[in-house]
Short mmCIF file of C-alpha atoms in Angstrom, two decimals:
data_model
loop_
_atom_site.label_atom_id
_atom_site.label_comp_id
_atom_site.label_asym_id
_atom_site.label_seq_id
_atom_site.Cartn_x
_atom_site.Cartn_y
_atom_site.Cartn_z
CA MET D 21 52.28 46.75 64.37
CA ALA D 22 51.99 48.13 60.54
CA LEU D 23 52.19 52.12 59.46
CA THR D 24 49.57 52.59 57.48
CA GLY D 25 48.88 55.17 53.58
CA ARG D 26 47.60 57.98 55.49
CA ALA D 27 50.29 58.25 57.61
CA ALA D 28 53.10 57.17 54.41
CA LEU D 29 51.09 60.54 53.00
CA LEU D 30 51.95 62.77 56.11
CA ALA D 31 55.39 61.92 55.96
CA ALA D 32 56.13 62.76 52.81
CA LEU D 33 54.53 65.80 53.23
CA GLY D 34 56.86 66.26 56.70
CA SER D 35 60.20 68.28 56.48
CA LEU D 36 61.94 67.55 59.90
CA PRO D 37 63.17 64.21 59.68
CA VAL D 38 62.51 61.88 62.78
CA GLY D 39 64.00 58.04 62.66
CA ILE D 40 61.37 55.11 63.81
CA TRP D 41 62.19 51.72 64.42
CA GLU D 42 60.76 47.88 64.47
CA PRO D 43 62.19 45.31 65.45
CA GLY D 44 63.26 42.94 62.45
CA TRP D 45 62.41 46.48 60.27
CA THR D 46 65.86 48.83 59.70
CA GLY D 47 64.55 51.85 57.37
CA ILE D 48 64.03 55.19 58.63
CA LEU D 49 60.88 56.97 57.86
CA ALA D 50 61.05 60.20 57.33
CA VAL D 51 58.13 61.83 58.90
CA ASN D 52 58.25 65.47 61.71
CA ALA D 53 57.48 65.71 65.23
CA PRO D 54 54.62 66.55 65.95
CA LEU D 55 53.22 63.74 63.42
CA ALA D 56 55.64 61.39 65.10
CA VAL D 57 53.65 61.75 68.38
CA ALA D 58 49.74 60.98 66.65
CA CYS D 59 51.10 57.88 65.73
CA ALA D 60 52.62 56.71 68.92
CA CYS D 61 49.07 58.04 70.25
CA ASP D 62 47.34 56.34 67.43
CA PHE D 63 49.80 53.13 68.52
CA ALA D 64 48.80 53.32 71.97
CA LEU D 65 45.36 53.74 71.51
CA ALA D 66 44.62 51.08 68.82
CA ALA D 67 42.99 47.50 70.62
CA PRO D 68 45.67 45.17 70.60
CA VAL D 69 45.10 42.02 68.54
CA ARG D 70 46.41 39.60 70.53
CA ARG D 71 43.41 39.57 73.78
CA LEU D 72 40.49 39.48 71.34
CA GLY D 73 38.46 35.98 71.46
CA LEU D 74 37.03 34.57 67.92
CA THR D 75 34.39 31.91 67.86
CA ARG D 76 32.55 29.63 65.28
CA SER D 77 29.33 28.97 64.44
CA GLY D 78 27.00 28.47 61.29
CA ASP D 79 26.37 26.17 58.70
CA THR D 80 28.18 23.44 59.06
CA SER D 81 27.30 20.90 55.34
CA VAL D 82 25.99 22.52 51.98
CA ARG D 83 25.06 20.66 48.77
CA LEU D 84 27.49 21.78 46.24
CA GLY D 85 25.78 25.08 44.34
CA ASP D 86 24.71 26.59 47.15
CA THR D 87 25.88 28.66 49.56
CA ALA D 88 26.61 28.05 53.38
CA ASP D 89 27.19 30.95 56.37
CA VAL D 90 29.61 30.42 59.06
CA THR D 91 29.34 33.49 61.48
CA LEU D 92 32.82 34.58 63.11
CA THR D 93 31.97 36.56 66.77
CA ILE D 94 34.71 38.99 67.41
CA THR D 95 34.91 39.73 71.79
CA ASN D 96 36.87 42.11 72.59
CA PRO D 97 37.66 42.10 76.36
CA SER D 98 40.16 45.72 76.08
CA GLY D 99 39.28 48.73 77.41
CA ARG D 100 39.62 49.66 73.91
CA PRO D 101 37.59 49.70 71.23
CA LEU D 102 38.15 47.82 67.73
CA ARG D 103 38.38 49.21 64.82
CA ALA D 104 39.45 46.61 63.00
CA ARG D 105 40.01 44.74 59.30
CA LEU D 106 39.38 41.29 59.26
CA ARG D 107 39.93 38.29 56.86
CA ASP D 108 38.79 34.99 56.60
CA ALA D 109 40.59 33.18 56.04
CA TRP D 110 39.17 29.37 53.46
CA PRO D 111 40.46 27.61 50.75
CA PRO D 112 40.19 28.32 47.06
CA SER D 113 37.77 26.49 46.38
CA SER D 114 35.24 27.90 48.70
CA TRP D 115 34.37 30.12 46.54
CA GLN D 116 32.98 31.12 43.09
CA PRO D 117 36.32 32.17 41.40
CA GLY D 118 36.50 36.75 41.37
CA THR D 119 34.29 36.47 44.61
CA GLU D 120 37.44 36.00 48.05
CA THR D 121 37.91 39.41 47.66
CA THR D 122 34.96 41.02 49.04
CA ALA D 123 33.82 37.43 51.03
CA SER D 124 36.15 37.42 52.86
CA ARG D 125 37.09 40.79 53.91
CA HIS D 126 34.99 42.32 56.89
CA ARG D 127 34.90 45.72 58.45
CA LEU D 128 34.10 45.45 62.07
CA SER D 129 33.96 48.10 65.15
CA VAL D 130 33.69 46.45 69.04
CA PRO D 131 33.52 48.33 71.97
CA PRO D 132 35.13 47.71 74.75
CA GLY D 133 33.78 44.25 76.80
CA GLU D 134 31.86 43.79 73.91
CA ARG D 135 31.16 41.62 71.13
CA ARG D 136 29.79 41.46 67.01
CA ARG D 137 28.93 38.48 64.83
CA ILE D 138 30.58 39.31 61.26
CA THR D 139 28.92 36.57 58.64
CA THR D 140 31.08 34.88 55.20
CA ARG D 141 28.97 33.60 53.17
CA LEU D 142 30.76 30.37 51.55
CA ARG D 143 29.67 28.72 47.77
CA PRO D 144 31.96 25.83 47.58
CA THR D 145 32.81 24.99 43.26
CA ARG D 146 33.69 21.33 44.68
CA ARG D 147 32.55 18.38 46.95
CA GLY D 148 34.94 17.71 50.22
CA ASP D 149 35.29 19.43 53.02
CA ARG D 150 36.84 22.78 53.91
CA ARG D 151 38.21 23.43 56.81
CA ALA D 152 38.45 27.36 58.01
CA ASP D 153 42.15 28.67 57.64
CA ARG D 154 43.75 31.65 59.76
CA VAL D 155 41.47 34.85 60.76
CA THR D 156 43.50 37.89 59.99
CA ILE D 157 43.17 41.49 62.47
CA ARG D 158 44.62 44.68 61.84
CA SER D 159 42.90 46.85 65.25
CA TYR D 160 43.57 50.71 63.68
CA GLY D 161 43.67 54.18 65.96
CA PRO D 162 41.60 56.25 66.20
CA LEU D 163 43.45 58.79 63.74
CA GLY D 164 44.00 56.02 61.27
CA LEU D 165 47.91 56.15 61.23
CA PHE D 166 49.11 52.88 63.20
CA ALA D 167 48.18 50.09 63.06
CA ARG D 168 47.98 46.64 65.13
CA GLN D 169 47.93 42.72 63.13
CA GLY D 170 47.71 39.92 64.03
CA THR D 171 46.53 36.38 63.27
CA HIS D 172 43.61 33.66 64.97
CA HIS D 173 43.13 29.44 64.80
CA ALA D 174 38.63 29.47 64.29
CA PRO D 175 38.77 25.60 63.62
CA TRP D 176 35.30 25.38 61.81
CA ALA D 177 34.79 23.52 58.39
CA VAL D 178 31.78 22.55 56.21
CA ARG D 179 31.02 19.65 54.25
CA VAL D 180 30.24 20.30 51.15
CA LEU D 181 27.46 17.31 49.66
CA PRO D 182 26.68 16.35 46.50
CA PRO D 183 23.84 18.31 44.62
CA PHE D 184 21.71 15.39 43.54
CA THR D 185 20.59 17.25 40.52
CA SER D 186 18.55 13.78 39.54
CA ARG D 187 16.45 14.67 42.84
CA LYS D 188 13.56 16.22 39.79
CA HIS D 189 13.18 12.65 38.22
CA LEU D 190 12.20 10.93 42.02
CA PRO D 191 8.78 11.42 41.73
CA SER D 192 7.79 10.52 38.22
CA LYS D 193 9.49 7.28 39.23
CA LEU D 194 7.36 7.39 42.62
CA ALA D 195 4.60 7.75 40.21
CA ARG D 196 5.76 4.48 37.69
CA LEU D 197 6.29 2.54 41.48
CA ARG D 198 3.03 3.52 42.74
CA GLU D 199 1.81 1.66 39.42
CA LEU D 200 3.70 -1.09 40.25
CA ASP D 201 2.91 -1.96 43.45
CA GLY D 202 -1.11 -1.20 42.04
CA ARG D 203 -1.84 1.62 44.62
CA THR D 204 -3.38 4.03 42.06
CA SER D 205 -6.12 3.80 39.68
CA VAL D 206 -3.78 2.34 37.12
CA LEU D 207 -3.94 -1.49 38.62
CA THR D 208 -0.84 -3.50 36.42
CA ARG D 209 -1.75 -6.77 35.85
CA GLY D 210 1.12 -9.46 35.68
CA GLU D 211 3.48 -7.31 37.70
CA GLY D 212 5.51 -8.95 40.32
CA THR D 213 5.93 -11.57 42.34
CA GLU D 214 4.29 -11.13 46.04
CA PHE D 215 0.40 -11.57 45.91
CA ASP D 216 -1.16 -8.40 46.70
CA SER D 217 -5.18 -9.03 46.68
CA LEU D 218 -8.51 -9.85 44.73
CA ARG D 219 -10.42 -7.58 42.51
CA GLU D 220 -13.52 -8.28 40.44
CA TYR D 221 -12.41 -9.28 37.03
CA VAL D 222 -12.89 -7.20 33.89
CA PRO D 223 -12.57 -8.13 30.10
CA GLY D 224 -8.73 -7.96 29.11
CA ASP D 225 -7.49 -10.06 32.17
CA ASP D 226 -5.22 -12.40 31.80
CA THR D 227 -7.00 -15.71 32.78
CA ARG D 228 -4.59 -17.20 34.18
CA SER D 229 -4.63 -14.81 36.86
CA ILE D 230 -7.79 -16.01 37.97
CA ASP D 231 -8.27 -17.55 41.12
CA TRP D 232 -11.01 -20.57 40.84
CA ARG D 233 -11.16 -20.69 44.89
CA ALA D 234 -12.16 -17.39 45.70
CA THR D 235 -15.12 -17.49 42.13
CA ALA D 236 -16.55 -20.70 43.68
CA ARG D 237 -17.23 -18.73 46.99
CA GLN D 238 -18.63 -15.69 45.40
CA THR D 239 -21.02 -14.93 42.40
CA THR D 240 -18.27 -13.05 40.61
CA VAL D 241 -15.01 -13.90 38.55
CA ALA D 242 -12.43 -13.36 41.37
CA VAL D 243 -8.63 -12.26 39.89
CA ARG D 244 -5.05 -12.14 42.15
CA THR D 245 -3.70 -8.70 41.27
CA TRP D 246 0.74 -8.34 42.21
CA ARG D 247 2.87 -5.75 43.16
CA PRO D 248 6.54 -6.37 43.69
CA GLU D 249 8.48 -8.12 46.42
CA ARG D 250 9.77 -5.92 49.19
CA ASP D 251 12.69 -5.68 51.53
CA ARG D 252 15.55 -6.76 48.52
CA HIS D 253 18.51 -6.24 48.48
CA ILE D 254 21.23 -3.29 46.98
CA LEU D 255 24.48 -2.81 46.91
CA LEU D 256 25.29 0.14 45.23
CA VAL D 257 28.83 -0.02 44.08
CA LEU D 258 30.89 2.95 42.87
CA ASP D 259 34.70 2.45 40.69
CA THR D 260 36.32 5.15 41.67
CA GLY D 261 39.04 3.66 39.77
CA ARG D 262 41.41 5.73 36.54
CA THR D 263 38.45 5.88 34.88
CA SER D 264 36.17 7.62 36.80
CA ALA D 265 37.79 10.23 36.67
CA GLY D 266 37.67 11.22 33.52
CA ARG D 267 35.39 14.40 32.84
CA VAL D 268 32.01 14.62 30.67
CA GLY D 269 31.60 18.41 30.65
CA ASN D 270 32.32 19.95 33.87
CA ALA D 271 32.62 17.34 36.15
CA PRO D 272 33.90 13.87 36.79
CA ARG D 273 32.20 10.66 35.54
CA LEU D 274 32.36 10.20 39.19
CA ASP D 275 29.93 12.91 39.99
CA ALA D 276 27.26 11.85 37.29
CA SER D 277 26.90 8.05 39.06
CA MET D 278 27.19 9.43 42.74
CA ASP D 279 24.19 11.70 41.24
CA ALA D 280 22.00 7.87 39.67
CA ALA D 281 23.28 5.87 42.47
CA LEU D 282 21.57 8.38 44.89
CA LEU D 283 17.96 8.50 42.80
CA LEU D 284 18.03 4.77 42.57
CA ALA D 285 18.90 4.92 46.89
CA ALA D 286 16.19 7.18 47.47
CA LEU D 287 13.80 5.10 44.89
CA ALA D 288 14.51 2.04 46.16
CA SER D 289 14.04 3.15 50.26
CA ARG D 290 10.77 4.06 48.90
CA ALA D 291 9.99 0.79 47.43
CA GLY D 292 11.06 -0.90 50.72
CA ASP D 293 14.38 -2.50 49.68
CA ARG D 294 17.64 -1.97 51.74
CA VAL D 295 20.83 -0.56 49.83
CA ASP D 296 24.06 -0.47 50.99
CA LEU D 297 27.13 0.79 48.97
CA LEU D 298 30.57 0.75 48.85
CA ALA D 299 33.18 2.87 46.78
CA TYR D 300 36.53 1.25 45.47
CA ASP D 301 39.03 0.65 43.10
CA ARG D 302 42.17 -0.95 44.68
CA ARG D 303 41.02 -0.66 48.29
CA VAL D 304 37.85 0.66 49.92
CA ARG D 305 36.87 4.34 49.94
CA ALA D 306 33.69 4.17 51.50
CA LEU D 307 31.25 1.82 53.01
CA VAL D 308 27.42 2.38 54.01
CA GLN D 309 25.48 -0.64 55.61
CA GLY D 310 23.03 -1.60 57.36
CA ARG D 311 20.77 1.88 57.42
CA THR D 312 16.79 3.10 57.40
CA ALA D 313 15.18 3.30 54.83
CA GLY D 314 14.49 7.39 56.43
CA ASP D 315 19.17 7.15 57.20
CA VAL D 316 19.50 5.55 54.10
CA LEU D 317 19.78 8.60 52.04
CA PRO D 318 21.41 11.42 54.37
CA ALA D 319 24.00 8.50 54.92
CA LEU D 320 25.03 7.77 51.54
CA VAL D 321 24.79 11.78 50.45
CA ASN D 322 27.47 12.53 53.49
CA ALA D 323 30.02 8.68 52.81
CA MET D 324 29.34 9.84 48.29
CA ALA D 325 31.32 13.52 50.00
CA THR D 326 34.30 12.88 50.10
CA LEU D 327 35.12 10.54 47.54
CA GLU D 328 37.35 11.82 45.32
CA PRO D 329 38.62 9.85 41.61
CA GLU D 330 41.84 7.80 42.62
CA LEU D 331 44.55 7.59 39.40
CA VAL D 332 44.70 3.68 39.51
CA GLU D 333 43.57 0.69 37.66
CA THR D 334 40.77 -1.00 39.92
CA ASP D 335 41.92 -4.29 41.26
CA ALA D 336 37.71 -6.39 39.07
CA ARG D 337 38.74 -9.56 41.82
CA GLY D 338 39.03 -7.80 44.57
CA LEU D 339 35.97 -5.78 43.77
CA THR D 340 34.21 -8.50 43.24
CA ALA D 341 35.71 -10.20 46.32
CA THR D 342 34.64 -7.40 48.50
CA ALA D 343 31.02 -6.91 46.50
CA LEU D 344 30.35 -10.65 47.50
CA ARG D 345 31.61 -10.41 51.10
CA THR D 346 29.09 -7.19 51.63
CA SER D 347 25.86 -9.23 49.95
CA PRO D 348 26.00 -13.28 50.80
CA ARG D 349 22.61 -13.37 49.66
CA ARG D 350 21.19 -12.76 46.89
CA SER D 351 20.89 -9.11 45.62
CA LEU D 352 20.34 -6.64 43.00
CA ILE D 353 24.84 -5.41 42.44
CA VAL D 354 24.60 -2.52 40.94
CA LEU D 355 27.99 -1.60 39.75
CA LEU D 356 28.82 2.37 38.32
CA THR D 357 31.76 1.90 36.07
CA THR D 358 32.75 2.76 32.83
CA LEU D 359 32.00 0.56 29.21
CA ASP D 360 35.76 0.48 28.03
CA ALA D 361 36.78 -2.85 26.54
CA ALA D 362 40.37 -2.32 28.11
CA PRO D 363 38.84 -2.66 31.69
CA VAL D 364 35.86 -4.76 30.78
CA GLU D 365 37.70 -7.63 29.34
CA GLU D 366 40.34 -7.91 30.74
CA GLY D 367 39.57 -6.97 34.57
CA LEU D 368 35.43 -7.05 35.23
CA LEU D 369 35.15 -10.09 31.98
CA PRO D 370 37.50 -13.04 34.12
CA VAL D 371 35.57 -12.56 37.04
CA LEU D 372 31.96 -11.11 36.96
CA SER D 373 31.01 -15.17 36.62
CA GLN D 374 31.09 -15.06 40.47
CA LEU D 375 28.75 -12.24 40.69
CA THR D 376 26.00 -13.47 38.18
CA GLN D 377 26.20 -16.89 39.94
CA ARG D 378 24.38 -15.88 43.06
CA HIS D 379 23.11 -12.02 42.21
CA THR D 380 21.59 -9.91 40.02
CA VAL D 381 23.74 -7.72 38.35
CA LEU D 382 23.79 -4.69 36.52
CA LEU D 383 25.88 -2.62 34.81
CA ALA D 384 25.35 1.48 34.50
CA SER D 385 28.13 3.36 32.41
CA VAL D 386 28.03 7.80 31.98
CA ALA D 387 28.33 7.82 28.02
CA ASP D 388 30.23 10.88 26.39
CA PRO D 389 27.83 13.31 24.95
CA HIS D 390 30.41 14.84 22.64
CA ILE D 391 31.01 11.23 21.46
CA THR D 392 27.67 11.30 19.77
CA ASP D 393 28.04 15.39 18.31
CA MET D 394 31.42 14.31 16.55
CA ALA D 395 29.66 11.15 15.21
CA LYS D 396 26.70 13.59 13.63
CA ALA D 397 29.96 16.11 12.47
CA ARG D 398 30.18 16.88 8.08
CA GLY D 399 31.44 19.54 6.22
CA GLY D 400 35.21 18.65 6.44
CA VAL D 401 37.76 16.12 6.19
CA ASP D 402 38.61 16.92 9.55
CA ALA D 403 34.63 16.57 10.67
CA VAL D 404 34.81 13.43 8.70
CA TYR D 405 37.96 12.02 10.29
CA GLU D 406 36.30 12.74 13.84
CA ALA D 407 32.55 11.29 12.98
CA ALA D 408 34.63 7.96 11.65
CA ALA D 409 37.27 7.95 15.59
CA ALA D 410 33.33 8.33 17.01
CA ALA D 411 31.77 5.79 15.17
CA GLN D 412 35.10 3.48 16.29
CA ALA D 413 34.91 4.23 19.40
CA GLN D 414 30.25 3.72 20.01
CA SER D 415 31.08 0.17 17.80
CA GLU D 416 33.21 -0.27 21.04
CA ARG D 417 30.85 0.56 24.01
CA HIS D 418 28.19 -1.52 21.77
CA ARG D 419 29.74 -4.30 21.25
CA THR D 420 31.22 -4.48 24.70
CA ALA D 421 28.21 -4.15 26.24
CA GLU D 422 26.68 -7.22 23.81
CA GLN D 423 29.32 -9.14 25.71
CA LEU D 424 27.81 -7.37 29.77
CA ARG D 425 24.49 -8.44 28.50
CA ARG D 426 25.26 -12.43 26.60
CA ASN D 427 27.16 -13.01 30.90
CA GLY D 428 23.45 -11.82 32.18
CA VAL D 429 24.47 -8.48 32.87
CA THR D 430 21.61 -5.37 32.14
CA VAL D 431 23.74 -2.67 30.95
CA VAL D 432 22.35 1.06 31.43
CA ASP D 433 24.79 3.55 28.92
CA ALA D 434 24.03 6.92 28.80
CA THR D 435 24.73 10.49 28.99
CA PRO D 436 25.56 12.16 32.35
CA ASP D 437 21.80 13.59 32.13
CA ASP D 438 20.12 10.88 31.52
CA LEU D 439 22.13 8.48 33.64
CA ALA D 440 19.90 8.27 36.76
CA PRO D 441 17.09 8.53 34.71
CA ALA D 442 17.29 6.02 32.99
CA LEU D 443 19.25 3.56 35.81
CA ALA D 444 15.76 4.37 37.61
CA ASP D 445 13.92 3.00 35.31
CA ALA D 446 15.80 -0.16 34.26
CA TYR D 447 15.44 -0.12 38.69
CA LEU D 448 11.69 -0.52 37.96
CA ALA D 449 11.72 -2.56 34.83
CA LEU D 450 13.16 -6.10 37.15
CA LYS D 451 11.03 -5.16 39.59
CA ALA D 452 8.26 -5.15 37.92
CA ALA D 453 10.08 -8.68 36.22
CA GLY D 454 9.91 -9.95 39.39
CA ARG D 455 14.32 -10.14 38.81
CA LEU D 456 14.73 -8.97 42.56
#
């Protein structure tokens, strides 16, 4: 039970003191006798809150940056009309900063025995599961002098998925893939390892592609065309350890790695390859295996939604052993991890040969564009020192990448905006060279 601001103002203007108590409250309000009767009648006519029925419906998933609508249905079983204000509470990250007050509060009126629906629009700012908290309802009487207040629990969860901003690059990468497959008018020569078809020789073709037996059976010279092998296995390995928590721009490195992994998965599944996912630091955080081409991308997005960087050092030996168990046959293993010298030299390099002996290994790392900007800085003492520090960091990074290349690893080092297309290009290059 609550005294409204309107009733408090009328009480302040009244002259006859009358005591009004409620459990847990020891004060006395100064109101006049007619006002006391009006308040009592108003309270009696307010619809009870506890008897209300609440159910939810609406969106259960949304991409980060988009909006999700969750509908709350309020049923009034009492014989009194419900005039209420309602607060639909969700975690603070369910809205953009500063919009929670207007987005979560609603006014509603429900006649006796009827139901009404209200919609809460969420715009989450973080990945993961967002679960509804309590629903607080304040029911007013017809005069608005007194109100009943109570809370209900109406469970609901919305999973916030990765935004997959790099999907804008997918059409151009698929066009390149079609060129490799020979499905466009631009037929590349000498790429791939699977025989595709025969065609007539044109000047400039590699003479090693001439099929002499087919030529002997016809009047023109026939050459073989090739296409990249299909049904290869690709294992995406996300390092969720300490280094993935470092922020580059407005997001952790892990988010950029996931975006690049999604573009590669979409491209590889269209190419007829099988894609699995392993997220690991000191234990398995996510594992997606055995999905069909049509199911693999939704499965990866759903598995990545709840991943968060763990502030622990990644166990390189455990990661390698788990990757080998996950991919017993020859595969392309894509490590989305750091190029920092210490984790690579002390953790990855000692066990790298276990992977490269059996698999093709591709390492992709997120570079900080701020380092590049610092390296170009000039004009003052501070700027020169920053440029020197940035040049030293870049030199160490290049040295680490060269060590990996000498051990047979293909390295992709790019900024968050460029990592996804660069990784896709590296995959296409390996496919064209027949190294998968």
